[in-house]
């Protein structure tokens, strides 16, 4: 069995997931090749094909080069943001290869209300199956394509700092969420907790070095999943959020579960600080500041959610077997 992994060569989550997948396939002993620029090439070709300024022959030659390479693989896995489902023209050349085509994202399209409303109930049909990091859904998922909750395999680059003061990390301002950010800043300033504010773009190694210093990280807005939430916990940092629903796909719930705020908002590990007011946040910060143990935070996610650290190899194996 040979697997091709297609992604974009940037620093966003799809590349992170693609590289995670290479580590999981290595553990399974599956032969694979990683094409970090393939989706960017396919996207560029789809844009050129719509333009009369470019010759058809040039586009055809580029397309033939990519598809010729991919014909030697048994399974093709696409790692990209969910938005690609709204641009099926990018994926059609892959579908025409008549190879099993899988999609790897942090959540499943079939159980995501916003995206189903935006792209319709069949946009995911171009894929034969969906691989996800989290198996928690917004709504009851469609069952017309299999979902495999394979988790995530992370390899931190930064040295783990077992002894360090409690330092907070605040994300850059997000439109519509300035009030929540201000509450976070005021609570931290009240307790004189040092603050790291993110600004601009970072490489993987640069952001890992920052995460290694963080004792508590604040969620800036409702996350689809939030890969940094996993990375920071593994580096010994707590996660603070003004609402449980902002981090719902990290709840301690079984795969396939539909998240319900009233019944599930307390279904999180002790690594999560869920607060409803500034006073409640200050109270929780005082508690962790006086007893901060980065190693205990890391052990919590390792023991209670190992699928986000080492991946779920059984689920990945089932996904691959479903294609042959």
Tab-separated table of C-alpha atoms in Angstrom:
chain	number	residue	atom	x	y	z
A	1	UNK	CA	0.000	0.000	0.000
A	2	UNK	CA	1.297	3.442	-0.978
A	3	UNK	CA	-0.251	6.656	0.324
A	4	UNK	CA	0.106	10.157	-1.130
A	5	UNK	CA	-0.390	13.119	1.233
A	6	UNK	CA	-1.285	16.406	-0.448
A	7	UNK	CA	-1.102	19.773	1.330
A	8	UNK	CA	0.004	23.391	0.990
A	9	UNK	CA	3.473	24.499	2.019
A	10	UNK	CA	2.551	27.149	4.556
A	11	UNK	CA	2.481	27.413	8.342
A	12	UNK	CA	-1.233	26.856	8.843
A	13	UNK	CA	-2.984	23.851	10.340
A	14	UNK	CA	-3.231	21.775	7.111
A	15	UNK	CA	0.543	21.519	6.900
A	16	UNK	CA	0.706	20.692	10.607
A	17	UNK	CA	-1.839	17.900	10.106
A	18	UNK	CA	-0.058	16.588	7.022
A	19	UNK	CA	3.226	16.307	8.903
A	20	UNK	CA	1.393	14.656	11.797
A	21	UNK	CA	0.027	12.104	9.350
A	22	UNK	CA	3.523	11.270	8.094
A	23	UNK	CA	4.525	10.315	11.634
A	24	UNK	CA	1.472	8.113	12.129
A	25	UNK	CA	1.985	6.326	8.816
A	26	UNK	CA	5.625	5.755	9.738
A	27	UNK	CA	4.530	4.086	12.978
A	28	UNK	CA	2.197	1.826	10.990
A	29	UNK	CA	4.955	0.931	8.544
A	30	UNK	CA	2.943	2.272	5.602
A	31	UNK	CA	4.830	3.549	2.568
A	32	UNK	CA	3.952	7.153	1.731
A	33	UNK	CA	5.117	10.298	0.015
A	34	UNK	CA	4.347	13.854	1.081
A	35	UNK	CA	3.615	16.525	-1.531
A	36	UNK	CA	3.542	19.841	0.379
A	37	UNK	CA	2.974	21.966	-2.734
A	38	UNK	CA	0.477	19.791	-4.609
A	39	UNK	CA	-2.713	21.574	-3.529
A	40	UNK	CA	-1.228	24.974	-4.305
A	41	UNK	CA	-0.357	23.694	-7.782
A	42	UNK	CA	-3.848	22.303	-8.338
A	43	UNK	CA	-5.377	25.553	-7.120
A	44	UNK	CA	-3.181	27.604	-9.442
A	45	UNK	CA	-4.110	25.386	-12.373
A	46	UNK	CA	-7.828	25.731	-11.644
A	47	UNK	CA	-7.461	29.517	-11.609
A	48	UNK	CA	-5.458	29.509	-14.848
A	49	UNK	CA	-7.977	27.290	-16.591
A	50	UNK	CA	-10.616	29.949	-15.953
A	51	UNK	CA	-8.484	32.636	-17.580
A	52	UNK	CA	-8.303	33.204	-21.328
A	53	UNK	CA	-4.835	34.682	-20.902
A	54	UNK	CA	-3.220	31.267	-20.504
A	55	UNK	CA	-2.903	28.579	-23.083
A	56	UNK	CA	-4.739	25.293	-22.622
A	57	UNK	CA	-1.642	23.269	-23.571
A	58	UNK	CA	0.419	24.684	-20.688
A	59	UNK	CA	-2.315	23.923	-18.164
A	60	UNK	CA	-2.738	20.403	-19.550
A	61	UNK	CA	1.003	19.717	-19.288
A	62	UNK	CA	1.107	20.775	-15.630
A	63	UNK	CA	-1.947	18.697	-14.805
A	64	UNK	CA	-0.565	15.637	-16.547
A	65	UNK	CA	2.653	15.938	-14.542
A	66	UNK	CA	0.845	15.838	-11.188
A	67	UNK	CA	-1.640	13.120	-12.101
A	68	UNK	CA	1.057	10.920	-13.643
A	69	UNK	CA	2.957	10.986	-10.344
A	70	UNK	CA	-0.130	10.224	-8.268
A	71	UNK	CA	-1.222	7.247	-10.388
A	72	UNK	CA	1.402	5.088	-8.678
A	73	UNK	CA	-0.279	5.511	-5.265
A	74	UNK	CA	-3.115	3.433	-3.852
A	75	UNK	CA	-4.696	6.105	-1.623
A	76	UNK	CA	-4.636	9.906	-1.773
A	77	UNK	CA	-5.130	11.973	1.395
A	78	UNK	CA	-5.853	15.694	1.163
A	79	UNK	CA	-4.961	17.905	4.139
A	80	UNK	CA	-6.525	21.340	3.775
A	81	UNK	CA	-9.023	23.663	5.430
A	82	UNK	CA	-12.703	22.848	5.156
A	83	UNK	CA	-13.114	25.682	2.666
A	84	UNK	CA	-11.745	23.519	-0.142
A	85	UNK	CA	-15.107	21.731	-0.203
A	86	UNK	CA	-16.537	24.920	-1.644
A	87	UNK	CA	-14.040	24.778	-4.526
A	88	UNK	CA	-14.482	21.283	-5.975
A	89	UNK	CA	-12.781	22.278	-9.234
A	90	UNK	CA	-9.446	22.022	-7.395
A	91	UNK	CA	-10.144	18.407	-6.469
A	92	UNK	CA	-11.689	17.111	-9.696
A	93	UNK	CA	-8.348	16.090	-11.264
A	94	UNK	CA	-7.743	13.897	-8.202
A	95	UNK	CA	-11.179	12.331	-8.399
A	96	UNK	CA	-10.603	11.478	-12.053
A	97	UNK	CA	-7.665	9.266	-11.048
A	98	UNK	CA	-10.211	6.777	-9.690
A	99	UNK	CA	-8.224	6.329	-6.468
A	100	UNK	CA	-9.666	6.315	-2.923
A	101	UNK	CA	-9.653	9.951	-1.802
A	102	UNK	CA	-9.645	10.876	1.912
A	103	UNK	CA	-9.861	14.295	3.588
A	104	UNK	CA	-8.025	15.134	6.841
A	105	UNK	CA	-9.291	18.055	8.926
A	106	UNK	CA	-9.676	18.893	12.605
A	107	UNK	CA	-13.418	18.147	12.558
A	108	UNK	CA	-15.910	16.317	10.353
A	109	UNK	CA	-17.865	18.290	7.772
A	110	UNK	CA	-20.880	16.012	8.246
A	111	UNK	CA	-21.359	17.216	11.835
A	112	UNK	CA	-20.570	20.924	11.354
A	113	UNK	CA	-23.724	23.045	11.157
A	114	UNK	CA	-22.117	26.220	9.764
A	115	UNK	CA	-20.317	24.488	6.911
A	116	UNK	CA	-23.213	22.234	5.958
A	117	UNK	CA	-25.412	25.314	5.702
A	118	UNK	CA	-22.776	27.079	3.606
A	119	UNK	CA	-21.793	24.349	1.135
A	120	UNK	CA	-24.778	22.009	1.309
A	121	UNK	CA	-25.308	18.425	2.496
A	122	UNK	CA	-23.312	16.743	-0.290
A	123	UNK	CA	-20.157	18.861	-0.694
A	124	UNK	CA	-18.084	16.163	1.029
A	125	UNK	CA	-19.154	13.481	-1.459
A	126	UNK	CA	-16.065	14.140	-3.559
A	127	UNK	CA	-14.196	12.260	-0.805
A	128	UNK	CA	-14.577	8.581	0.035
A	129	UNK	CA	-13.985	9.140	3.744
A	130	UNK	CA	-13.045	11.802	6.280
A	131	UNK	CA	-10.209	11.693	8.792
A	132	UNK	CA	-10.615	13.994	11.785
A	133	UNK	CA	-8.650	15.046	14.836
A	134	UNK	CA	-11.765	15.330	17.019
A	135	UNK	CA	-14.886	13.199	16.843
A	136	UNK	CA	-17.163	15.743	18.555
A	137	UNK	CA	-19.885	17.345	16.422
A	138	UNK	CA	-22.111	20.434	16.443
A	139	UNK	CA	-25.115	18.519	15.132
A	140	UNK	CA	-26.043	14.929	14.374
A	141	UNK	CA	-23.600	13.973	11.599
A	142	UNK	CA	-24.543	12.661	8.194
A	143	UNK	CA	-23.593	9.010	7.767
A	144	UNK	CA	-23.137	8.915	3.990
A	145	UNK	CA	-19.339	8.928	4.245
A	146	UNK	CA	-17.319	7.185	6.991
A	147	UNK	CA	-15.625	9.304	9.645
A	148	UNK	CA	-12.384	8.101	11.246
A	149	UNK	CA	-11.231	9.994	14.351
A	150	UNK	CA	-7.477	9.503	13.961
A	151	UNK	CA	-6.408	12.279	16.321
A	152	UNK	CA	-3.044	13.937	16.008
A	153	UNK	CA	0.639	13.064	16.394
A	154	UNK	CA	2.729	16.002	17.583
A	155	UNK	CA	6.484	16.213	17.971
A	156	UNK	CA	7.464	19.286	20.002
A	157	UNK	CA	10.688	20.974	18.944
A	158	UNK	CA	11.236	23.090	22.039
A	159	UNK	CA	12.820	21.788	25.239
A	160	UNK	CA	10.275	21.118	27.987
A	161	UNK	CA	10.707	23.571	30.865
A	162	UNK	CA	9.561	21.746	33.987
A	163	UNK	CA	10.431	24.642	36.302
A	164	UNK	CA	9.167	28.052	35.239
A	165	UNK	CA	6.988	30.888	36.538
A	166	UNK	CA	3.378	31.163	35.471
A	167	UNK	CA	3.323	33.266	32.302
A	168	UNK	CA	0.175	34.013	30.303
A	169	UNK	CA	-0.217	34.107	26.533
A	170	UNK	CA	-2.762	36.397	24.877
A	171	UNK	CA	-3.633	36.097	21.197
A	172	UNK	CA	-3.709	39.127	18.921
A	173	UNK	CA	-6.999	41.102	18.922
A	174	UNK	CA	-9.915	39.560	17.039
A	175	UNK	CA	-12.756	41.652	15.671
A	176	UNK	CA	-15.894	41.137	17.735
A	177	UNK	CA	-14.052	39.682	20.738
A	178	UNK	CA	-12.289	42.724	22.202
A	179	UNK	CA	-14.358	42.671	25.411
A	180	UNK	CA	-13.270	39.112	26.231
A	181	UNK	CA	-9.640	40.037	25.562
A	182	UNK	CA	-9.897	43.092	27.815
A	183	UNK	CA	-11.265	40.948	30.651
A	184	UNK	CA	-8.303	38.606	30.265
A	185	UNK	CA	-5.780	41.449	30.347
A	186	UNK	CA	-7.370	43.080	33.398
A	187	UNK	CA	-7.398	39.821	35.363
A	188	UNK	CA	-3.736	39.150	34.570
A	189	UNK	CA	-2.709	42.688	35.446
A	190	UNK	CA	-4.558	42.422	38.764
A	191	UNK	CA	-2.391	39.421	39.695
A	192	UNK	CA	0.826	40.771	38.110
A	193	UNK	CA	1.141	37.708	35.897
A	194	UNK	CA	3.630	38.269	33.035
A	195	UNK	CA	1.981	38.414	29.606
A	196	UNK	CA	3.186	37.265	26.187
A	197	UNK	CA	1.167	38.855	23.372
A	198	UNK	CA	1.239	37.171	19.971
A	199	UNK	CA	1.902	39.434	17.002
A	200	UNK	CA	2.334	38.622	13.321
A	201	UNK	CA	3.314	35.278	11.800
A	202	UNK	CA	5.585	32.609	13.299
A	203	UNK	CA	7.319	29.536	11.932
A	204	UNK	CA	6.601	26.198	13.583
A	205	UNK	CA	9.830	26.314	15.592
A	206	UNK	CA	9.294	29.934	16.649
A	207	UNK	CA	5.796	29.328	17.959
A	208	UNK	CA	6.892	26.118	19.711
A	209	UNK	CA	9.539	28.130	21.578
A	210	UNK	CA	6.834	30.544	22.722
A	211	UNK	CA	4.463	27.756	23.788
A	212	UNK	CA	7.249	26.260	25.916
A	213	UNK	CA	7.162	29.388	28.098
A	214	UNK	CA	3.385	29.523	28.552
A	215	UNK	CA	1.690	28.637	31.827
A	216	UNK	CA	-1.815	29.650	30.784
A	217	UNK	CA	-3.052	30.482	27.284
A	218	UNK	CA	-6.253	32.383	26.590
A	219	UNK	CA	-8.633	31.391	23.829
A	220	UNK	CA	-9.403	34.462	21.700
A	221	UNK	CA	-12.590	33.324	19.923
A	222	UNK	CA	-14.658	30.145	19.327
A	223	UNK	CA	-12.283	27.532	17.909
A	224	UNK	CA	-13.133	24.923	15.283
A	225	UNK	CA	-10.591	22.844	17.218
A	226	UNK	CA	-7.455	24.846	17.907
A	227	UNK	CA	-4.242	22.881	17.408
A	228	UNK	CA	-2.327	25.242	19.754
A	229	UNK	CA	-4.656	24.127	22.555
A	230	UNK	CA	-3.064	20.684	22.308
A	231	UNK	CA	0.486	21.953	21.789
A	232	UNK	CA	0.329	24.280	24.781
A	233	UNK	CA	-1.006	21.589	27.115
A	234	UNK	CA	1.763	19.244	26.029
A	235	UNK	CA	4.249	21.990	26.882
A	236	UNK	CA	2.673	22.327	30.339
A	237	UNK	CA	0.249	25.214	29.862
A	238	UNK	CA	-3.357	25.577	31.003
A	239	UNK	CA	-6.098	26.728	28.615
A	240	UNK	CA	-8.489	29.509	29.699
A	241	UNK	CA	-11.761	30.205	27.888
A	242	UNK	CA	-14.768	32.415	28.706
A	243	UNK	CA	-17.113	29.712	27.400
A	244	UNK	CA	-16.904	25.940	27.195
A	245	UNK	CA	-18.411	26.021	23.709
A	246	UNK	CA	-15.333	27.891	22.439
A	247	UNK	CA	-13.258	24.746	23.034
A	248	UNK	CA	-15.979	22.101	22.736
A	249	UNK	CA	-13.997	19.683	20.575
A	250	UNK	CA	-11.556	19.181	23.462
A	251	UNK	CA	-14.233	17.889	25.837
A	252	UNK	CA	-13.865	14.435	27.373
A	253	UNK	CA	-16.621	12.944	25.252
A	254	UNK	CA	-16.756	9.848	23.091
A	255	UNK	CA	-16.220	10.014	19.337
A	256	UNK	CA	-19.429	10.723	17.466
A	257	UNK	CA	-20.849	12.749	20.363
A	258	UNK	CA	-22.935	15.840	19.581
A	259	UNK	CA	-21.866	18.616	21.964
A	260	UNK	CA	-24.665	20.095	24.092
A	261	UNK	CA	-23.707	23.136	26.145
A	262	UNK	CA	-26.055	22.512	29.072
A	263	UNK	CA	-24.992	18.920	29.711
A	264	UNK	CA	-21.413	18.904	28.407
A	265	UNK	CA	-19.900	22.227	29.528
A	266	UNK	CA	-18.174	20.592	32.501
A	267	UNK	CA	-16.785	17.648	30.527
A	268	UNK	CA	-13.204	18.914	30.369
A	269	UNK	CA	-9.934	17.960	32.002
A	270	UNK	CA	-8.445	20.034	34.816
A	271	UNK	CA	-6.200	21.683	32.226
A	272	UNK	CA	-9.117	23.915	31.200
A	273	UNK	CA	-10.140	27.046	33.078
A	274	UNK	CA	-13.706	27.887	32.045
A	275	UNK	CA	-14.829	31.184	33.561
A	276	UNK	CA	-17.914	33.366	33.316
A	277	UNK	CA	-16.637	36.631	34.779
A	278	UNK	CA	-13.444	38.495	35.610
A	279	UNK	CA	-13.772	37.631	39.288
A	280	UNK	CA	-14.152	33.936	38.496
A	281	UNK	CA	-11.123	34.102	36.222
A	282	UNK	CA	-9.034	35.798	38.909
A	283	UNK	CA	-10.036	33.115	41.413
A	284	UNK	CA	-8.956	30.325	39.065
A	285	UNK	CA	-5.700	32.069	38.172
A	286	UNK	CA	-4.816	32.441	41.852
A	287	UNK	CA	-5.348	28.707	42.314
A	288	UNK	CA	-3.033	27.638	39.490
A	289	UNK	CA	-0.468	30.360	40.213
A	290	UNK	CA	0.071	29.059	43.723
A	291	UNK	CA	0.339	25.422	42.612
A	292	UNK	CA	1.704	25.612	39.077
A	293	UNK	CA	3.264	22.341	37.926
A	294	UNK	CA	3.926	22.187	34.157
A	295	UNK	CA	4.682	18.466	34.317
A	296	UNK	CA	1.285	17.695	35.852
A	297	UNK	CA	-0.440	19.618	33.052
A	298	UNK	CA	1.446	17.621	30.429
A	299	UNK	CA	0.643	14.328	32.137
A	300	UNK	CA	-3.054	15.186	32.209
A	301	UNK	CA	-3.355	15.397	28.431
A	302	UNK	CA	-1.047	12.417	27.938
A	303	UNK	CA	-3.172	10.241	30.204
A	304	UNK	CA	-6.665	11.510	29.395
A	305	UNK	CA	-6.416	12.486	25.709
A	306	UNK	CA	-3.453	10.563	24.259
A	307	UNK	CA	-5.065	10.541	20.794
A	308	UNK	CA	-4.127	14.228	20.509
A	309	UNK	CA	-0.461	13.511	21.239
A	310	UNK	CA	0.345	10.137	19.654
A	311	UNK	CA	-2.618	9.774	17.298
A	312	UNK	CA	-5.184	6.989	17.116
A	313	UNK	CA	-3.362	4.413	15.016
A	314	UNK	CA	-6.213	1.909	15.190
A	315	UNK	CA	-8.595	4.410	13.612
A	316	UNK	CA	-6.072	5.316	10.915
A	317	UNK	CA	-5.522	1.640	10.149
A	318	UNK	CA	-9.292	1.135	9.787
A	319	UNK	CA	-9.476	4.116	7.438
A	320	UNK	CA	-6.755	2.733	5.190
A	321	UNK	CA	-8.266	-0.756	5.161
A	322	UNK	CA	-11.640	0.702	4.168
A	323	UNK	CA	-10.031	1.885	0.929
A	324	UNK	CA	-8.734	-1.481	-0.265
